[in-house]
């Protein structure tokens, strides 16, 4: 069974750093792209970026380029999303997703349970 | 920037049919997928490749595409279909993934 299990909720202060994780299991982790999605309180889904764990090739949404870092450890089957200096506006739920499909048809059949990040002084 | 536009909210009487649309000028050749999200839960895939239902999704859900507009139709809406619905696709020029603005579906 394919599963994406994310790390637990975080409460951080502005300016602090943070790394959250997404552990994949039930499939060959390195062969599937993993994406990250942000959902601010009461708002819609926002695409952040995606990584191919086998070679760590990463593409960021222009809105998040330079704001976060996406990485992956293919030997441990874990993808990461990290911030070097959090802001209050980073408070949101973050989901990891596995990209499936091919050619012109891509979709996200598997989602992590979400990690709630709260940034408050 | 690429955008996928959805109606913010739609309501439907129990057992009636509802169609949710997703319009994007830069959809191009990429297909559209659809997700529903209930309060406090992660989104769930309900349609992919414009018109394909994943296993476990009831056949009252159907998808279609005409040019730059994709549609998700629920024929005979049930109370459990009440949720937020999002479309997703890739921008034909940048290849970036983008979610639609979301539609809140209320079943009366």
XYZ file of N, CA, C and O in Angstrom, chain B:
432
model
N 0.933 35.151 -15.249
C 0.986 33.901 -14.502
C -0.212 33.030 -14.874
O -1.244 33.536 -15.292
N -0.043 31.710 -14.724
C -1.106 30.800 -15.107
C -2.159 30.763 -14.015
O -1.836 30.814 -12.831
N -3.398 30.649 -14.427
C -4.501 30.604 -13.475
C -5.547 29.631 -13.972
O -5.772 29.509 -15.174
N -6.179 28.962 -13.015
C -7.334 28.126 -13.298
C -8.485 28.685 -12.479
O -8.414 28.703 -11.249
N -9.511 29.133 -13.163
C -10.601 29.828 -12.499
C -11.805 28.918 -12.302
O -12.247 28.248 -13.245
N -12.316 28.894 -11.074
C -13.515 28.135 -10.731
C -14.523 29.063 -10.071
O -14.153 30.065 -9.465
N -15.789 28.707 -10.170
C -16.816 29.440 -9.439
C -16.580 29.223 -7.942
O -16.319 28.107 -7.521
N -16.680 30.275 -7.133
C -16.361 30.127 -5.703
C -17.279 29.156 -4.962
O -16.826 28.435 -4.073
N -18.569 29.169 -5.309
C -19.505 28.334 -4.565
C -20.677 27.944 -5.453
O -21.136 28.740 -6.283
N -21.123 26.721 -5.263
C -22.280 26.216 -5.999
C -23.092 25.360 -5.045
O -22.535 24.636 -4.215
N -24.405 25.448 -5.156
C -25.254 24.590 -4.331
C -26.134 23.726 -5.226
O -26.433 24.087 -6.372
N -26.514 22.581 -4.678
C -27.330 21.628 -5.436
C -28.271 20.924 -4.473
O -27.894 20.640 -3.322
N -29.482 20.655 -4.929
C -30.425 19.898 -4.109
C -30.021 18.427 -4.112
O -29.475 17.912 -5.099
N -30.268 17.775 -3.024
C -29.968 16.353 -2.898
C -30.566 15.580 -4.082
O -31.750 15.727 -4.401
N -29.737 14.782 -4.735
C -30.203 13.968 -5.843
C -30.182 14.644 -7.198
O -30.402 14.000 -8.227
N -29.916 15.940 -7.195
C -29.850 16.658 -8.467
C -28.426 16.639 -9.035
O -27.500 16.124 -8.428
N -28.291 17.232 -10.232
C -27.011 17.224 -10.929
C -26.321 18.570 -10.817
O -26.964 19.619 -10.917
N -25.016 18.516 -10.631
C -24.232 19.742 -10.520
C -23.017 19.629 -11.428
O -22.432 18.547 -11.569
N -22.647 20.733 -12.047
C -21.444 20.781 -12.866
C -20.536 21.891 -12.362
O -20.973 23.034 -12.218
N -19.293 21.525 -12.132
C -18.279 22.475 -11.675
C -17.310 22.684 -12.826
O -16.870 21.713 -13.460
N -16.982 23.933 -13.111
C -16.096 24.198 -14.237
C -14.761 24.769 -13.784
O -14.630 25.351 -12.707
N -13.785 24.606 -14.659
C -12.398 25.029 -14.420
C -11.878 25.596 -15.732
O -11.761 24.865 -16.717
N -11.619 26.895 -15.746
C -11.228 27.549 -16.979
C -9.812 28.086 -16.878
O -9.447 28.765 -15.926
N -9.010 27.761 -17.907
C -7.631 28.222 -17.908
C -7.163 28.518 -19.322
O -7.215 27.645 -20.184
N -6.681 29.716 -19.543
C -6.259 30.111 -20.895
C -5.042 29.329 -21.371
O -4.817 29.195 -22.568
N -4.226 28.845 -20.422
C -2.990 28.170 -20.803
C -3.027 26.664 -20.562
O -2.005 26.033 -20.338
N -4.230 26.080 -20.608
C -4.317 24.647 -20.359
C -3.578 23.842 -21.414
O -2.897 22.880 -21.123
N -3.702 24.184 -22.670
C -2.996 23.493 -23.728
C -3.309 22.017 -23.783
O -4.448 21.606 -23.626
N -2.270 21.199 -23.970
C -2.454 19.768 -24.133
C -2.491 18.986 -22.833
O -2.818 17.804 -22.837
N -2.181 19.639 -21.711
C -2.142 18.899 -20.456
C -3.558 18.593 -19.972
O -4.455 19.420 -20.085
N -3.726 17.433 -19.401
C -5.041 17.055 -18.906
C -5.297 17.694 -17.542
O -4.408 18.253 -16.909
N -6.545 17.598 -17.106
C -6.985 18.180 -15.850
C -7.343 17.063 -14.874
O -7.913 16.038 -15.267
N -6.981 17.257 -13.632
C -7.408 16.348 -12.572
C -8.239 17.143 -11.570
O -8.150 18.368 -11.498
N -9.053 16.418 -10.800
C -9.959 17.040 -9.849
C -9.795 16.388 -8.465
O -9.586 15.172 -8.365
N -9.960 17.204 -7.435
C -9.805 16.753 -6.057
C -10.947 17.309 -5.229
O -11.366 18.450 -5.433
N -11.425 16.516 -4.299
C -12.330 17.102 -3.324
C -11.684 17.041 -1.945
O -10.857 16.171 -1.652
N -12.059 18.013 -1.138
C -11.484 18.140 0.188
C -12.584 18.456 1.182
O -13.270 19.468 1.053
N -12.726 17.576 2.153
C -13.696 17.803 3.224
C -12.983 18.453 4.398
O -11.761 18.329 4.539
N -13.720 19.166 5.247
C -13.081 19.901 6.349
C -12.176 19.023 7.200
O -12.557 17.918 7.602
N -10.960 19.511 7.406
C -10.018 18.817 8.265
C -9.353 17.609 7.634
O -8.647 16.874 8.332
N -9.571 17.394 6.337
C -8.996 16.234 5.668
C -8.101 16.658 4.513
O -8.214 17.765 3.988
N -7.220 15.750 4.123
C -6.409 15.982 2.938
C -7.276 15.835 1.687
O -8.272 15.110 1.691
N -6.917 16.518 0.622
C -7.649 16.353 -0.637
C -7.589 14.912 -1.137
O -6.663 14.165 -0.820
N -8.596 14.557 -1.921
C -8.700 13.221 -2.507
C -8.925 13.352 -4.005
O -9.771 14.150 -4.439
N -8.177 12.592 -4.785
C -8.337 12.581 -6.243
C -9.678 11.978 -6.610
O -9.994 10.860 -6.176
N -10.472 12.691 -7.434
C -11.755 12.151 -7.882
C -11.838 12.003 -9.397
O -12.737 11.321 -9.902
N -10.901 12.608 -10.122
C -10.903 12.499 -11.582
C -9.507 12.813 -12.090
O -8.857 13.726 -11.574
N -9.031 12.068 -13.086
C -7.743 12.368 -13.692
C -7.823 12.174 -15.189
O -8.749 11.516 -15.694
N -6.851 12.752 -15.905
C -6.863 12.641 -17.358
C -8.151 13.172 -17.963
O -8.668 12.580 -18.923
N -8.653 14.243 -17.401
C -9.901 14.905 -17.818
C -11.169 14.119 -17.468
O -12.176 14.694 -17.045
N -11.164 12.798 -17.654
C -12.428 12.061 -17.591
C -12.311 10.662 -17.010
O -13.218 9.822 -17.210
N -11.231 10.383 -16.294
C -11.031 9.044 -15.749
C -11.235 9.031 -14.237
O -10.641 9.834 -13.513
N -12.069 8.099 -13.781
C -12.329 7.990 -12.361
C -11.372 7.011 -11.714
O -11.217 5.881 -12.180
N -10.734 7.424 -10.590
C -9.912 6.439 -9.856
C -10.818 5.366 -9.252
O -12.016 5.583 -9.063
N -10.225 4.232 -8.958
C -11.009 3.188 -8.309
C -11.507 3.690 -6.957
O -10.801 4.413 -6.253
N -12.739 3.339 -6.657
C -13.327 3.755 -5.393
C -14.157 5.020 -5.476
O -14.884 5.347 -4.526
N -14.054 5.735 -6.577
C -14.865 6.946 -6.756
C -16.176 6.550 -7.443
O -16.154 5.908 -8.496
N -17.297 6.938 -6.873
C -18.600 6.519 -7.427
C -18.801 6.991 -8.863
O -18.284 8.042 -9.266
N -19.567 6.221 -9.616
C -19.754 6.563 -11.032
C -20.698 7.733 -11.238
O -20.944 8.136 -12.378
N -21.206 8.316 -10.166
C -21.978 9.560 -10.332
C -21.051 10.737 -10.656
O -21.517 11.798 -11.057
N -19.742 10.540 -10.474
C -18.761 11.553 -10.843
C -18.305 11.310 -12.285
O -17.942 10.185 -12.642
N -18.311 12.370 -13.083
C -17.798 12.263 -14.443
C -17.065 13.547 -14.806
O -17.315 14.606 -14.229
N -16.145 13.440 -15.754
C -15.353 14.587 -16.154
C -15.374 14.773 -17.654
O -15.570 13.818 -18.408
N -15.174 16.002 -18.082
C -15.118 16.300 -19.509
C -14.238 17.518 -19.724
O -13.848 18.215 -18.777
N -13.927 17.759 -20.980
C -13.047 18.887 -21.315
C -13.471 19.394 -22.691
O -13.708 18.599 -23.597
N -13.540 20.701 -22.812
C -13.786 21.331 -24.108
C -12.870 22.530 -24.206
O -13.076 23.542 -23.526
N -11.842 22.407 -25.012
C -10.885 23.492 -25.156
C -10.230 23.835 -23.825
O -9.646 22.974 -23.169
N -10.372 25.076 -23.418
C -9.724 25.538 -22.199
C -10.605 25.431 -20.955
O -10.270 26.003 -19.912
N -11.709 24.719 -21.066
C -12.599 24.553 -19.917
C -12.817 23.074 -19.631
O -13.204 22.314 -20.510
N -12.525 22.693 -18.390
C -12.788 21.340 -17.915
C -13.983 21.377 -16.977
O -14.241 22.396 -16.333
N -14.696 20.270 -16.911
C -15.882 20.202 -16.067
C -15.898 18.911 -15.270
O -15.459 17.860 -15.758
N -16.401 19.011 -14.056
C -16.659 17.851 -13.206
C -18.155 17.850 -12.928
O -18.686 18.857 -12.445
N -18.806 16.764 -13.261
C -20.248 16.665 -13.063
C -20.564 15.596 -12.031
O -19.978 14.510 -12.058
N -21.453 15.937 -11.116
C -21.960 14.966 -10.144
C -23.433 14.752 -10.464
O -24.240 15.686 -10.343
N -23.753 13.556 -10.910
C -25.130 13.235 -11.304
C -25.821 12.507 -10.150
O -25.497 11.364 -9.842
N -26.764 13.191 -9.530
C -27.403 12.628 -8.347
C -26.569 12.887 -7.107
O -26.107 11.960 -6.454
N -26.362 14.152 -6.808
C -25.477 14.527 -5.703
C -25.980 13.962 -4.369
O -27.186 13.966 -4.086
N -25.034 13.500 -3.578
C -25.323 12.959 -2.255
C -24.776 13.897 -1.184
O -23.897 14.718 -1.451
N -25.278 13.739 0.013
C -24.833 14.607 1.106
C -23.322 14.532 1.307
O -22.679 15.540 1.611
N -22.765 13.343 1.088
C -21.319 13.182 1.303
C -20.472 13.839 0.216
O -19.242 13.872 0.323
N -21.104 14.367 -0.833
C -20.359 15.065 -1.876
C -20.101 16.525 -1.511
O -19.393 17.233 -2.239
N -20.680 16.954 -0.417
C -20.453 18.323 0.037
C -18.994 18.471 0.443
O -18.495 17.756 1.327
N -18.288 19.374 -0.240
C -16.839 19.520 -0.054
C -16.358 20.689 -0.899
O -17.121 21.279 -1.664
N -15.077 20.996 -0.745
C -14.404 21.918 -1.653
C -13.807 21.092 -2.786
O -13.229 20.036 -2.559
N -13.937 21.607 -4.002
C -13.422 20.908 -5.175
C -12.380 21.780 -5.879
O -12.592 22.975 -6.090
N -11.259 21.161 -6.243
C -10.171 21.867 -6.906
C -9.783 21.130 -8.177
O -9.655 19.901 -8.179
N -9.544 21.893 -9.239
C -8.964 21.304 -10.430
C -7.451 21.551 -10.394
O -6.960 22.395 -9.633
N -6.737 20.820 -11.214
C -5.282 20.974 -11.304
C -4.838 20.619 -12.708
O -5.371 19.691 -13.327
N -3.874 21.343 -13.196
C -3.272 21.012 -14.477
C -1.913 21.688 -14.561
O -1.417 22.232 -13.569
N -1.307 21.615 -15.723
C -0.028 22.266 -15.953
C -0.188 23.391 -16.967
O -0.947 23.264 -17.932
N 0.547 24.465 -16.718
C 0.560 25.567 -17.663
C 1.320 25.138 -18.913
O 2.430 24.617 -18.817
N 0.710 25.365 -20.072
C 1.294 24.857 -21.317
C 2.610 25.550 -21.662
O 3.446 24.982 -22.367
N 2.838 26.753 -21.170
C 4.066 27.458 -21.527
C 5.183 27.227 -20.514
O 6.351 27.063 -20.888
N 4.846 27.187 -19.245
C 5.885 27.053 -18.221
C 6.033 25.622 -17.709
O 7.058 25.270 -17.117
N 5.000 24.803 -17.901
C 5.019 23.452 -17.353
C 4.740 23.402 -15.870
O 4.724 22.325 -15.267
N 4.530 24.541 -15.251
C 4.261 24.582 -13.816
C 2.870 24.025 -13.517
O 1.917 24.269 -14.246
N 2.781 23.317 -12.410
C 1.487 22.848 -11.951
C 0.726 24.012 -11.315
O 1.328 24.913 -10.731
N -0.582 23.966 -11.444
C -1.405 25.020 -10.854
C -2.732 24.425 -10.427
O -3.302 23.569 -11.122
N -3.200 24.849 -9.259
C -4.521 24.466 -8.779
C -5.534 25.537 -9.133
O -5.198 26.729 -9.191
N -6.756 25.103 -9.342
C -7.837 26.051 -9.513
C -8.140 26.774 -8.219
O -7.646 26.406 -7.152
N -8.955 27.794 -8.326
C -9.284 28.646 -7.181
C -10.218 27.965 -6.193
O -10.361 28.429 -5.068
N -10.822 26.861 -6.593
C -11.653 26.080 -5.692
C -13.123 26.437 -5.754
O -13.485 27.599 -5.928
N -13.967 25.419 -5.618
C -15.418 25.590 -5.592
C -15.971 24.897 -4.358
O -15.723 23.699 -4.152
N -16.716 25.640 -3.562
C -17.366 25.043 -2.400
C -18.719 24.523 -2.827
O -19.577 25.305 -3.267
N -18.910 23.234 -2.729
C -20.181 22.612 -3.120
C -21.013 22.334 -1.880
O -20.547 21.665 -0.948
N -22.221 22.855 -1.881
C -23.170 22.619 -0.794
C -24.325 21.785 -1.324
O -24.895 22.110 -2.375
N -24.648 20.710 -0.620
C -25.772 19.857 -0.999
C -26.928 20.162 -0.056
O -26.826 19.952 1.162
N -28.007 20.691 -0.617
C -29.141 21.143 0.194
C -30.118 20.011 0.489
O -30.277 19.081 -0.297
